[in-house]
């Protein structure tokens, strides 16, 4: 499992679960594993391994290029992924319950600064509209400015580098997948 370290070096935590109220702004260079680590976090939540959170709503931000209000974020979640065929009030009800994390991946993928500012306002609106929803994660590459969200206490974290054993384990798991796919394509 990956760990997060605060940019000021005062805090380090596992990226396996949310605990209590957490608003994380995760930054990292391309290829450092932000999206992969977020996928693992989402899997941990789905498997019930995430402390105070029992469900997650994942939003790939490139999908919100033209809409960034709190309502449009909720609408996007309600019309995509697992919630797409449920009652439109399902997403707000889950957010009011207080055990759902919102994970927004790829803040840097919003190409225009004005649209990133709108998304920041939309996220602020979402946090204000659903105060019970206390766990948020926003990921970005480091050269994009931290979103301005007054009073919202997003703490900036970076992924800790993989240890040598983690690199070996990752390589083994990836190569096993490649080998299994190759066998399947060869008809064996």
Short mmCIF file of N, CA and C in Angstrom, two decimals:
data_model
loop_
_atom_site.label_atom_id
_atom_site.label_comp_id
_atom_site.label_asym_id
_atom_site.label_seq_id
_atom_site.Cartn_x
_atom_site.Cartn_y
_atom_site.Cartn_z
N UNK A 1 0.84 -1.19 0.00
CA UNK A 1 0.00 0.00 0.00
C UNK A 1 0.87 1.24 0.00
N UNK A 2 0.39 2.27 -0.69
CA UNK A 2 1.13 3.53 -0.76
C UNK A 2 0.85 4.35 0.49
N UNK A 3 1.78 5.24 0.79
CA UNK A 3 1.57 6.19 1.88
C UNK A 3 1.59 7.59 1.31
N UNK A 4 0.92 8.47 2.02
CA UNK A 4 0.89 9.89 1.68
C UNK A 4 1.74 10.63 2.68
N UNK A 5 2.44 11.65 2.22
CA UNK A 5 3.14 12.52 3.17
C UNK A 5 2.75 13.95 2.85
N UNK A 6 2.52 14.70 3.92
CA UNK A 6 2.16 16.09 3.72
C UNK A 6 3.35 16.84 3.15
N UNK A 7 3.05 17.86 2.39
CA UNK A 7 4.11 18.62 1.74
C UNK A 7 5.03 19.26 2.78
N UNK A 8 4.49 19.63 3.95
CA UNK A 8 5.33 20.22 4.99
C UNK A 8 6.10 19.16 5.79
N UNK A 9 5.86 17.87 5.50
CA UNK A 9 6.59 16.80 6.15
C UNK A 9 6.12 16.44 7.56
N UNK A 10 5.04 17.06 8.02
CA UNK A 10 4.58 16.84 9.39
C UNK A 10 3.64 15.65 9.55
N UNK A 11 3.14 15.13 8.45
CA UNK A 11 2.14 14.08 8.55
C UNK A 11 2.39 13.03 7.48
N UNK A 12 2.22 11.78 7.85
CA UNK A 12 2.29 10.69 6.88
C UNK A 12 1.20 9.70 7.24
N UNK A 13 0.49 9.22 6.24
CA UNK A 13 -0.60 8.29 6.48
C UNK A 13 -0.73 7.32 5.32
N UNK A 14 -1.35 6.19 5.60
CA UNK A 14 -1.56 5.18 4.57
C UNK A 14 -2.68 5.63 3.63
N UNK A 15 -2.50 5.34 2.37
CA UNK A 15 -3.54 5.64 1.39
C UNK A 15 -4.38 4.38 1.19
N UNK A 16 -4.93 3.87 2.28
CA UNK A 16 -5.77 2.69 2.21
C UNK A 16 -7.18 2.98 2.70
N UNK A 17 -7.36 4.05 3.45
CA UNK A 17 -8.65 4.32 4.04
C UNK A 17 -8.78 5.80 4.38
N UNK A 18 -10.02 6.23 4.51
CA UNK A 18 -10.30 7.54 5.07
C UNK A 18 -10.60 7.31 6.55
N UNK A 19 -10.21 8.25 7.39
CA UNK A 19 -10.56 8.14 8.80
C UNK A 19 -10.94 9.53 9.28
N UNK A 20 -12.11 9.61 9.86
CA UNK A 20 -12.59 10.91 10.33
C UNK A 20 -12.85 11.84 9.16
N UNK A 21 -12.66 13.11 9.39
CA UNK A 21 -12.85 14.12 8.35
C UNK A 21 -11.53 14.30 7.60
N UNK A 22 -11.52 13.99 6.34
CA UNK A 22 -10.31 14.18 5.55
C UNK A 22 -10.64 14.85 4.23
N UNK A 23 -9.89 15.88 3.96
CA UNK A 23 -9.97 16.55 2.67
C UNK A 23 -8.53 16.59 2.14
N UNK A 24 -8.27 15.73 1.18
CA UNK A 24 -6.90 15.52 0.70
C UNK A 24 -6.75 16.07 -0.70
N UNK A 25 -5.73 16.88 -0.89
CA UNK A 25 -5.33 17.35 -2.23
C UNK A 25 -4.05 16.60 -2.56
N UNK A 26 -4.16 15.57 -3.41
CA UNK A 26 -3.06 14.68 -3.74
C UNK A 26 -2.36 15.16 -5.00
N UNK A 27 -1.07 15.47 -4.88
CA UNK A 27 -0.31 15.94 -6.04
C UNK A 27 0.82 14.96 -6.36
N UNK A 28 1.14 14.88 -7.64
CA UNK A 28 2.24 14.02 -8.05
C UNK A 28 2.52 14.20 -9.53
N UNK A 29 3.74 13.90 -9.89
CA UNK A 29 4.15 13.97 -11.29
C UNK A 29 3.43 12.89 -12.10
N UNK A 30 3.38 13.05 -13.42
CA UNK A 30 2.79 12.01 -14.27
C UNK A 30 3.50 10.68 -14.05
N UNK A 31 2.74 9.61 -13.94
CA UNK A 31 3.31 8.28 -13.80
C UNK A 31 3.70 7.88 -12.39
N UNK A 32 3.49 8.76 -11.41
CA UNK A 32 3.86 8.43 -10.02
C UNK A 32 2.84 7.53 -9.34
N UNK A 33 1.69 7.34 -9.94
CA UNK A 33 0.72 6.41 -9.37
C UNK A 33 -0.48 7.03 -8.69
N UNK A 34 -0.78 8.29 -8.96
CA UNK A 34 -1.94 8.92 -8.32
C UNK A 34 -3.22 8.16 -8.65
N UNK A 35 -3.49 8.02 -9.93
CA UNK A 35 -4.75 7.37 -10.34
C UNK A 35 -4.78 5.91 -9.93
N UNK A 36 -3.66 5.23 -10.02
CA UNK A 36 -3.59 3.82 -9.60
C UNK A 36 -3.85 3.70 -8.10
N UNK A 37 -3.24 4.59 -7.32
CA UNK A 37 -3.45 4.57 -5.87
C UNK A 37 -4.88 4.91 -5.51
N UNK A 38 -5.47 5.84 -6.24
CA UNK A 38 -6.88 6.19 -6.01
C UNK A 38 -7.77 5.00 -6.32
N UNK A 39 -7.47 4.28 -7.40
CA UNK A 39 -8.25 3.08 -7.74
C UNK A 39 -8.16 2.05 -6.61
N UNK A 40 -6.97 1.89 -6.03
CA UNK A 40 -6.80 0.95 -4.91
C UNK A 40 -7.60 1.41 -3.70
N UNK A 41 -7.59 2.72 -3.42
CA UNK A 41 -8.38 3.26 -2.32
C UNK A 41 -9.86 2.97 -2.55
N UNK A 42 -10.34 3.21 -3.77
CA UNK A 42 -11.75 2.96 -4.08
C UNK A 42 -12.08 1.47 -3.90
N UNK A 43 -11.17 0.60 -4.30
CA UNK A 43 -11.37 -0.84 -4.11
C UNK A 43 -11.44 -1.18 -2.62
N UNK A 44 -10.54 -0.60 -1.83
CA UNK A 44 -10.56 -0.84 -0.38
C UNK A 44 -11.89 -0.41 0.23
N UNK A 45 -12.41 0.72 -0.23
CA UNK A 45 -13.70 1.19 0.28
C UNK A 45 -14.80 0.20 -0.11
N UNK A 46 -14.78 -0.23 -1.38
CA UNK A 46 -15.80 -1.18 -1.84
C UNK A 46 -15.75 -2.50 -1.09
N UNK A 47 -14.57 -2.89 -0.66
CA UNK A 47 -14.40 -4.15 0.09
C UNK A 47 -14.61 -3.98 1.59
N UNK A 48 -14.97 -2.77 2.01
CA UNK A 48 -15.23 -2.54 3.43
C UNK A 48 -14.00 -2.37 4.28
N UNK A 49 -12.89 -1.95 3.69
CA UNK A 49 -11.63 -1.81 4.42
C UNK A 49 -11.26 -0.35 4.67
N UNK A 50 -12.23 0.53 4.78
CA UNK A 50 -11.88 1.94 4.83
C UNK A 50 -12.43 2.70 6.01
N UNK A 51 -12.36 2.15 7.16
CA UNK A 51 -12.69 2.89 8.37
C UNK A 51 -14.06 3.52 8.36
N UNK A 52 -14.11 4.84 8.39
CA UNK A 52 -15.36 5.57 8.57
C UNK A 52 -16.16 5.73 7.28
N UNK A 53 -15.65 5.26 6.15
CA UNK A 53 -16.31 5.41 4.86
C UNK A 53 -16.73 4.04 4.34
N UNK A 54 -17.98 3.93 3.83
CA UNK A 54 -18.40 2.63 3.29
C UNK A 54 -18.79 2.68 1.82
N UNK A 55 -18.70 3.85 1.21
CA UNK A 55 -18.96 3.95 -0.22
C UNK A 55 -18.15 5.12 -0.79
N UNK A 56 -17.93 5.06 -2.09
CA UNK A 56 -17.13 6.08 -2.75
C UNK A 56 -17.80 6.47 -4.05
N UNK A 57 -17.70 7.74 -4.36
CA UNK A 57 -18.19 8.26 -5.63
C UNK A 57 -16.98 8.86 -6.35
N UNK A 58 -16.60 8.20 -7.42
CA UNK A 58 -15.40 8.56 -8.19
C UNK A 58 -15.80 9.39 -9.39
N UNK A 59 -15.10 10.52 -9.58
CA UNK A 59 -15.37 11.41 -10.71
C UNK A 59 -14.07 11.69 -11.45
N UNK A 60 -13.95 11.20 -12.71
CA UNK A 60 -12.79 11.59 -13.52
C UNK A 60 -13.06 13.01 -14.04
N UNK A 61 -12.27 13.96 -13.59
CA UNK A 61 -12.60 15.37 -13.85
C UNK A 61 -12.57 15.76 -15.32
N UNK A 62 -11.87 15.03 -16.15
CA UNK A 62 -11.89 15.38 -17.57
C UNK A 62 -13.31 15.30 -18.12
N UNK A 63 -14.19 14.55 -17.46
CA UNK A 63 -15.58 14.43 -17.89
C UNK A 63 -16.39 15.67 -17.54
N UNK A 64 -15.86 16.55 -16.70
CA UNK A 64 -16.60 17.75 -16.28
C UNK A 64 -16.02 19.02 -16.91
N UNK A 65 -15.50 18.94 -18.09
CA UNK A 65 -14.88 20.11 -18.74
C UNK A 65 -15.83 21.30 -18.82
N UNK A 66 -17.11 21.03 -19.08
CA UNK A 66 -18.04 22.13 -19.33
C UNK A 66 -19.01 22.41 -18.19
N UNK A 67 -19.01 21.57 -17.17
CA UNK A 67 -19.94 21.76 -16.06
C UNK A 67 -19.20 21.57 -14.75
N UNK A 68 -19.33 22.53 -13.87
CA UNK A 68 -18.54 22.43 -12.65
C UNK A 68 -19.25 22.92 -11.40
N UNK A 69 -20.56 23.08 -11.44
CA UNK A 69 -21.27 23.49 -10.23
C UNK A 69 -21.47 22.28 -9.32
N UNK A 70 -21.85 22.55 -8.08
CA UNK A 70 -22.14 21.45 -7.15
C UNK A 70 -23.24 20.56 -7.72
N UNK A 71 -24.28 21.17 -8.30
CA UNK A 71 -25.37 20.39 -8.89
C UNK A 71 -24.89 19.54 -10.05
N UNK A 72 -23.99 20.08 -10.88
CA UNK A 72 -23.53 19.31 -12.04
C UNK A 72 -22.64 18.14 -11.61
N UNK A 73 -21.88 18.31 -10.52
CA UNK A 73 -21.07 17.19 -10.01
C UNK A 73 -22.00 16.08 -9.51
N UNK A 74 -23.03 16.44 -8.74
CA UNK A 74 -23.99 15.46 -8.24
C UNK A 74 -24.72 14.80 -9.41
N UNK A 75 -25.12 15.60 -10.40
CA UNK A 75 -25.83 15.05 -11.57
C UNK A 75 -24.93 14.09 -12.34
N UNK A 76 -23.65 14.44 -12.49
CA UNK A 76 -22.74 13.55 -13.22
C UNK A 76 -22.63 12.22 -12.47
N UNK A 77 -22.46 12.27 -11.16
CA UNK A 77 -22.37 11.03 -10.36
C UNK A 77 -23.65 10.21 -10.51
N UNK A 78 -24.81 10.90 -10.52
CA UNK A 78 -26.09 10.20 -10.59
C UNK A 78 -26.37 9.61 -11.97
N UNK A 79 -25.68 10.05 -12.99
CA UNK A 79 -25.97 9.57 -14.35
C UNK A 79 -24.84 8.72 -14.94
N UNK A 80 -23.79 8.46 -14.15
CA UNK A 80 -22.67 7.66 -14.63
C UNK A 80 -22.31 6.61 -13.58
N UNK A 81 -21.73 5.55 -14.00
CA UNK A 81 -21.25 4.54 -13.07
C UNK A 81 -22.38 3.79 -12.39
N UNK A 82 -22.10 3.25 -11.20
CA UNK A 82 -23.04 2.37 -10.52
C UNK A 82 -24.38 3.01 -10.18
N UNK A 83 -24.42 4.32 -9.99
CA UNK A 83 -25.67 4.98 -9.58
C UNK A 83 -26.55 5.37 -10.76
N UNK A 84 -26.10 5.11 -11.99
CA UNK A 84 -26.76 5.62 -13.18
C UNK A 84 -28.21 5.16 -13.33
N UNK A 85 -28.57 4.00 -12.82
CA UNK A 85 -29.93 3.49 -13.03
C UNK A 85 -30.78 3.55 -11.77
N UNK A 86 -30.33 4.32 -10.80
CA UNK A 86 -31.05 4.41 -9.54
C UNK A 86 -31.87 5.69 -9.49
N UNK A 87 -32.65 5.82 -8.45
CA UNK A 87 -33.44 7.02 -8.21
C UNK A 87 -32.53 8.24 -8.18
N UNK A 88 -32.92 9.36 -8.82
CA UNK A 88 -32.07 10.55 -8.84
C UNK A 88 -31.73 11.09 -7.45
N UNK A 89 -32.51 10.76 -6.45
CA UNK A 89 -32.24 11.22 -5.09
C UNK A 89 -31.26 10.32 -4.34
N UNK A 90 -30.82 9.24 -4.98
CA UNK A 90 -29.90 8.31 -4.33
C UNK A 90 -28.59 8.99 -3.96
N UNK A 91 -28.00 9.73 -4.89
CA UNK A 91 -26.69 10.36 -4.63
C UNK A 91 -26.79 11.38 -3.50
N UNK A 92 -27.74 12.32 -3.53
CA UNK A 92 -27.84 13.24 -2.38
C UNK A 92 -28.08 12.51 -1.06
N UNK A 93 -28.89 11.45 -1.09
CA UNK A 93 -29.14 10.70 0.15
C UNK A 93 -27.86 10.06 0.67
N UNK A 94 -27.05 9.50 -0.23
CA UNK A 94 -25.78 8.90 0.19
C UNK A 94 -24.84 9.97 0.77
N UNK A 95 -24.81 11.14 0.16
CA UNK A 95 -23.93 12.21 0.65
C UNK A 95 -24.40 12.72 2.01
N UNK A 96 -25.70 12.83 2.20
CA UNK A 96 -26.23 13.27 3.50
C UNK A 96 -25.96 12.25 4.60
N UNK A 97 -25.82 10.98 4.24
CA UNK A 97 -25.56 9.91 5.20
C UNK A 97 -24.22 10.07 5.91
N UNK A 98 -23.23 10.70 5.22
CA UNK A 98 -21.94 10.98 5.86
C UNK A 98 -20.92 9.87 5.82
N UNK A 99 -21.17 8.78 5.09
CA UNK A 99 -20.22 7.68 5.03
C UNK A 99 -19.73 7.44 3.60
N UNK A 100 -19.89 8.46 2.77
CA UNK A 100 -19.49 8.37 1.36
C UNK A 100 -18.35 9.33 1.09
N UNK A 101 -17.32 8.84 0.43
CA UNK A 101 -16.20 9.70 0.03
C UNK A 101 -16.40 10.13 -1.42
N UNK A 102 -16.01 11.35 -1.70
CA UNK A 102 -16.01 11.87 -3.07
C UNK A 102 -14.55 11.94 -3.50
N UNK A 103 -14.22 11.26 -4.59
CA UNK A 103 -12.86 11.24 -5.12
C UNK A 103 -12.89 11.84 -6.52
N UNK A 104 -12.22 12.97 -6.67
CA UNK A 104 -12.16 13.70 -7.93
C UNK A 104 -10.74 13.58 -8.49
N UNK A 105 -10.60 12.88 -9.59
CA UNK A 105 -9.28 12.58 -10.14
C UNK A 105 -8.97 13.44 -11.36
N UNK A 106 -7.84 14.14 -11.31
CA UNK A 106 -7.35 14.85 -12.49
C UNK A 106 -7.71 16.32 -12.57
N UNK A 107 -7.54 17.06 -11.48
CA UNK A 107 -7.81 18.51 -11.50
C UNK A 107 -7.02 19.20 -12.61
N UNK A 108 -5.81 18.71 -12.88
CA UNK A 108 -4.97 19.29 -13.94
C UNK A 108 -5.53 19.01 -15.33
N UNK A 109 -6.47 18.08 -15.45
CA UNK A 109 -7.04 17.76 -16.75
C UNK A 109 -8.13 18.74 -17.17
N UNK A 110 -8.49 19.63 -16.28
CA UNK A 110 -9.38 20.74 -16.65
C UNK A 110 -8.46 21.79 -17.27
N UNK A 111 -8.58 21.96 -18.58
CA UNK A 111 -7.56 22.69 -19.33
C UNK A 111 -7.52 24.20 -19.07
N UNK A 112 -8.64 24.82 -18.89
CA UNK A 112 -8.66 26.27 -18.72
C UNK A 112 -8.67 26.65 -17.24
N UNK A 113 -7.88 27.66 -16.91
CA UNK A 113 -7.81 28.13 -15.52
C UNK A 113 -9.18 28.57 -15.03
N UNK A 114 -9.95 29.26 -15.86
CA UNK A 114 -11.28 29.73 -15.48
C UNK A 114 -12.17 28.54 -15.10
N UNK A 115 -12.06 27.45 -15.85
CA UNK A 115 -12.89 26.27 -15.56
C UNK A 115 -12.42 25.57 -14.30
N UNK A 116 -11.11 25.60 -14.02
CA UNK A 116 -10.62 25.04 -12.75
C UNK A 116 -11.14 25.87 -11.59
N UNK A 117 -11.19 27.20 -11.76
CA UNK A 117 -11.75 28.06 -10.71
C UNK A 117 -13.23 27.76 -10.49
N UNK A 118 -13.97 27.54 -11.60
CA UNK A 118 -15.38 27.18 -11.48
C UNK A 118 -15.54 25.84 -10.75
N UNK A 119 -14.67 24.89 -11.07
CA UNK A 119 -14.73 23.59 -10.39
C UNK A 119 -14.44 23.75 -8.90
N UNK A 120 -13.47 24.60 -8.55
CA UNK A 120 -13.18 24.86 -7.14
C UNK A 120 -14.41 25.40 -6.43
N UNK A 121 -15.10 26.33 -7.08
CA UNK A 121 -16.33 26.88 -6.50
C UNK A 121 -17.41 25.80 -6.40
N UNK A 122 -17.49 24.95 -7.43
CA UNK A 122 -18.45 23.85 -7.41
C UNK A 122 -18.18 22.88 -6.29
N UNK A 123 -16.90 22.58 -6.07
CA UNK A 123 -16.52 21.67 -4.98
C UNK A 123 -16.83 22.32 -3.63
N UNK A 124 -16.55 23.61 -3.51
CA UNK A 124 -16.91 24.33 -2.28
C UNK A 124 -18.41 24.25 -2.04
N UNK A 125 -19.18 24.45 -3.11
CA UNK A 125 -20.64 24.36 -3.00
C UNK A 125 -21.11 22.98 -2.60
N UNK A 126 -20.44 21.95 -3.13
CA UNK A 126 -20.77 20.57 -2.78
C UNK A 126 -20.52 20.31 -1.30
N UNK A 127 -19.38 20.80 -0.81
CA UNK A 127 -19.03 20.62 0.60
C UNK A 127 -20.03 21.37 1.50
N UNK A 128 -20.44 22.57 1.08
CA UNK A 128 -21.42 23.33 1.87
C UNK A 128 -22.80 22.69 1.82
N UNK A 129 -23.18 22.17 0.65
CA UNK A 129 -24.51 21.57 0.48
C UNK A 129 -24.64 20.25 1.24
N UNK A 130 -23.54 19.52 1.36
CA UNK A 130 -23.55 18.22 2.03
C UNK A 130 -22.51 18.21 3.15
N UNK A 131 -22.75 18.95 4.24
CA UNK A 131 -21.74 19.03 5.30
C UNK A 131 -21.47 17.68 5.97
N UNK A 132 -22.41 16.74 5.84
CA UNK A 132 -22.21 15.42 6.43
C UNK A 132 -21.14 14.63 5.67
N UNK A 133 -20.97 14.93 4.39
CA UNK A 133 -19.97 14.25 3.56
C UNK A 133 -18.62 14.88 3.89
N UNK A 134 -17.84 14.20 4.69
CA UNK A 134 -16.64 14.80 5.26
C UNK A 134 -15.34 14.31 4.63
N UNK A 135 -15.41 13.42 3.65
CA UNK A 135 -14.20 12.84 3.08
C UNK A 135 -14.13 13.11 1.58
N UNK A 136 -13.13 13.88 1.21
CA UNK A 136 -12.93 14.27 -0.18
C UNK A 136 -11.47 14.07 -0.55
N UNK A 137 -11.25 13.71 -1.80
CA UNK A 137 -9.89 13.66 -2.34
C UNK A 137 -9.93 14.29 -3.72
N UNK A 138 -8.95 15.13 -3.98
CA UNK A 138 -8.79 15.79 -5.27
C UNK A 138 -7.35 15.55 -5.70
N UNK A 139 -7.15 15.02 -6.92
CA UNK A 139 -5.78 14.76 -7.37
C UNK A 139 -5.40 15.69 -8.51
N UNK A 140 -4.09 15.95 -8.62
CA UNK A 140 -3.60 16.83 -9.66
C UNK A 140 -2.09 16.65 -9.83
N UNK A 141 -1.60 17.11 -10.93
CA UNK A 141 -0.16 17.22 -11.11
C UNK A 141 0.29 18.48 -10.37
N UNK A 142 1.55 18.53 -9.94
CA UNK A 142 1.97 19.60 -9.03
C UNK A 142 2.05 20.99 -9.65
N UNK A 143 2.13 21.11 -10.95
CA UNK A 143 2.29 22.45 -11.53
C UNK A 143 0.98 23.22 -11.64
N UNK A 144 -0.13 22.58 -11.31
CA UNK A 144 -1.41 23.28 -11.27
C UNK A 144 -1.59 23.84 -9.86
N UNK A 145 -1.99 25.11 -9.79
CA UNK A 145 -2.14 25.75 -8.49
C UNK A 145 -3.20 25.03 -7.65
N UNK A 146 -2.97 25.04 -6.35
CA UNK A 146 -3.95 24.44 -5.43
C UNK A 146 -5.26 25.21 -5.57
N UNK A 147 -6.36 24.50 -5.68
CA UNK A 147 -7.65 25.18 -5.83
C UNK A 147 -7.94 26.08 -4.64
N UNK A 148 -8.52 27.22 -4.94
CA UNK A 148 -8.90 28.16 -3.89
C UNK A 148 -10.25 27.74 -3.33
N UNK A 149 -10.26 27.19 -2.13
CA UNK A 149 -11.49 26.78 -1.49
C UNK A 149 -11.47 27.33 -0.07
N UNK A 150 -11.87 28.57 0.10
CA UNK A 150 -11.75 29.22 1.41
C UNK A 150 -12.41 28.41 2.52
N UNK A 151 -11.64 28.21 3.58
CA UNK A 151 -12.16 27.56 4.76
C UNK A 151 -12.43 26.07 4.63
N UNK A 152 -11.96 25.44 3.59
CA UNK A 152 -12.31 24.04 3.37
C UNK A 152 -11.21 23.07 3.79
N UNK A 153 -10.09 23.55 4.23
CA UNK A 153 -9.06 22.71 4.85
C UNK A 153 -8.63 21.49 4.03
N UNK A 154 -8.38 21.69 2.76
CA UNK A 154 -7.77 20.61 1.97
C UNK A 154 -6.29 20.60 2.28
N UNK A 155 -5.79 19.47 2.74
CA UNK A 155 -4.37 19.33 3.04
C UNK A 155 -3.66 18.73 1.84
N UNK A 156 -2.53 19.31 1.50
CA UNK A 156 -1.78 18.87 0.32
C UNK A 156 -0.84 17.72 0.70
N UNK A 157 -0.97 16.62 -0.05
CA UNK A 157 -0.14 15.43 0.16
C UNK A 157 0.51 15.01 -1.15
N UNK A 158 1.63 14.33 -1.02
CA UNK A 158 2.29 13.70 -2.15
C UNK A 158 2.37 12.21 -1.84
N UNK A 159 2.45 11.38 -2.88
CA UNK A 159 2.66 9.96 -2.67
C UNK A 159 4.11 9.73 -2.28
N UNK A 160 4.32 8.88 -1.30
CA UNK A 160 5.69 8.48 -0.97
C UNK A 160 6.19 7.57 -2.08
N UNK A 161 7.49 7.61 -2.37
CA UNK A 161 8.01 6.72 -3.41
C UNK A 161 7.80 5.25 -3.02
N UNK A 162 7.69 4.41 -4.03
CA UNK A 162 7.58 2.97 -3.77
C UNK A 162 8.90 2.44 -3.22
N UNK A 163 8.79 1.52 -2.28
CA UNK A 163 9.99 0.84 -1.79
C UNK A 163 10.43 -0.17 -2.85
N UNK A 164 11.63 -0.69 -2.70
CA UNK A 164 12.13 -1.68 -3.66
C UNK A 164 11.21 -2.90 -3.71
N UNK A 165 10.75 -3.37 -2.55
CA UNK A 165 9.87 -4.55 -2.54
C UNK A 165 8.52 -4.24 -3.19
N UNK A 166 8.02 -3.01 -3.01
CA UNK A 166 6.76 -2.64 -3.66
C UNK A 166 6.92 -2.62 -5.18
N UNK A 167 8.05 -2.14 -5.66
CA UNK A 167 8.31 -2.13 -7.10
C UNK A 167 8.33 -3.56 -7.63
N UNK A 168 9.01 -4.45 -6.92
CA UNK A 168 9.08 -5.86 -7.33
C UNK A 168 7.68 -6.47 -7.34
N UNK A 169 6.89 -6.23 -6.29
CA UNK A 169 5.53 -6.78 -6.22
C UNK A 169 4.67 -6.23 -7.36
N UNK A 170 4.78 -4.94 -7.63
CA UNK A 170 4.01 -4.33 -8.71
C UNK A 170 4.41 -4.95 -10.05
N UNK A 171 5.70 -5.09 -10.27
CA UNK A 171 6.19 -5.66 -11.52
C UNK A 171 5.68 -7.10 -11.68
N UNK A 172 5.75 -7.88 -10.60
CA UNK A 172 5.28 -9.27 -10.66
C UNK A 172 3.79 -9.32 -11.00
N UNK A 173 3.00 -8.49 -10.35
CA UNK A 173 1.56 -8.53 -10.60
C UNK A 173 1.24 -8.08 -12.02
N UNK A 174 1.94 -7.07 -12.51
CA UNK A 174 1.70 -6.61 -13.88
C UNK A 174 2.15 -7.66 -14.89
N UNK A 175 3.29 -8.27 -14.67
CA UNK A 175 3.80 -9.27 -15.60
C UNK A 175 2.93 -10.52 -15.58
N UNK A 176 2.37 -10.88 -14.42
CA UNK A 176 1.45 -12.02 -14.36
C UNK A 176 0.22 -11.74 -15.22
N UNK A 177 -0.28 -10.52 -15.13
CA UNK A 177 -1.43 -10.14 -15.95
C UNK A 177 -1.11 -10.18 -17.44
N UNK A 178 0.08 -9.72 -17.82
CA UNK A 178 0.49 -9.76 -19.22
C UNK A 178 0.59 -11.21 -19.68
N UNK A 179 1.18 -12.08 -18.86
CA UNK A 179 1.35 -13.49 -19.20
C UNK A 179 -0.01 -14.17 -19.37
N UNK A 180 -0.93 -13.89 -18.44
CA UNK A 180 -2.26 -14.51 -18.51
C UNK A 180 -3.01 -14.02 -19.76
N UNK A 181 -2.91 -12.73 -20.07
CA UNK A 181 -3.57 -12.21 -21.27
C UNK A 181 -2.94 -12.83 -22.52
N UNK A 182 -1.62 -12.99 -22.54
CA UNK A 182 -0.95 -13.59 -23.70
C UNK A 182 -1.40 -15.03 -23.89
N UNK A 183 -1.54 -15.78 -22.80
CA UNK A 183 -2.01 -17.17 -22.89
C UNK A 183 -3.44 -17.21 -23.46
N UNK A 184 -4.26 -16.30 -23.00
CA UNK A 184 -5.63 -16.24 -23.50
C UNK A 184 -5.70 -15.93 -24.98
N UNK A 185 -4.84 -15.01 -25.44
CA UNK A 185 -4.82 -14.66 -26.86
C UNK A 185 -4.27 -15.79 -27.70
N UNK A 186 -3.39 -16.60 -27.13
CA UNK A 186 -2.80 -17.72 -27.86
C UNK A 186 -3.73 -18.93 -27.85
N UNK A 187 -4.83 -18.82 -27.13
CA UNK A 187 -5.80 -19.91 -27.09
C UNK A 187 -5.41 -21.06 -26.19
N UNK A 188 -4.52 -20.82 -25.24
CA UNK A 188 -4.08 -21.89 -24.34
C UNK A 188 -4.88 -21.88 -23.05
#
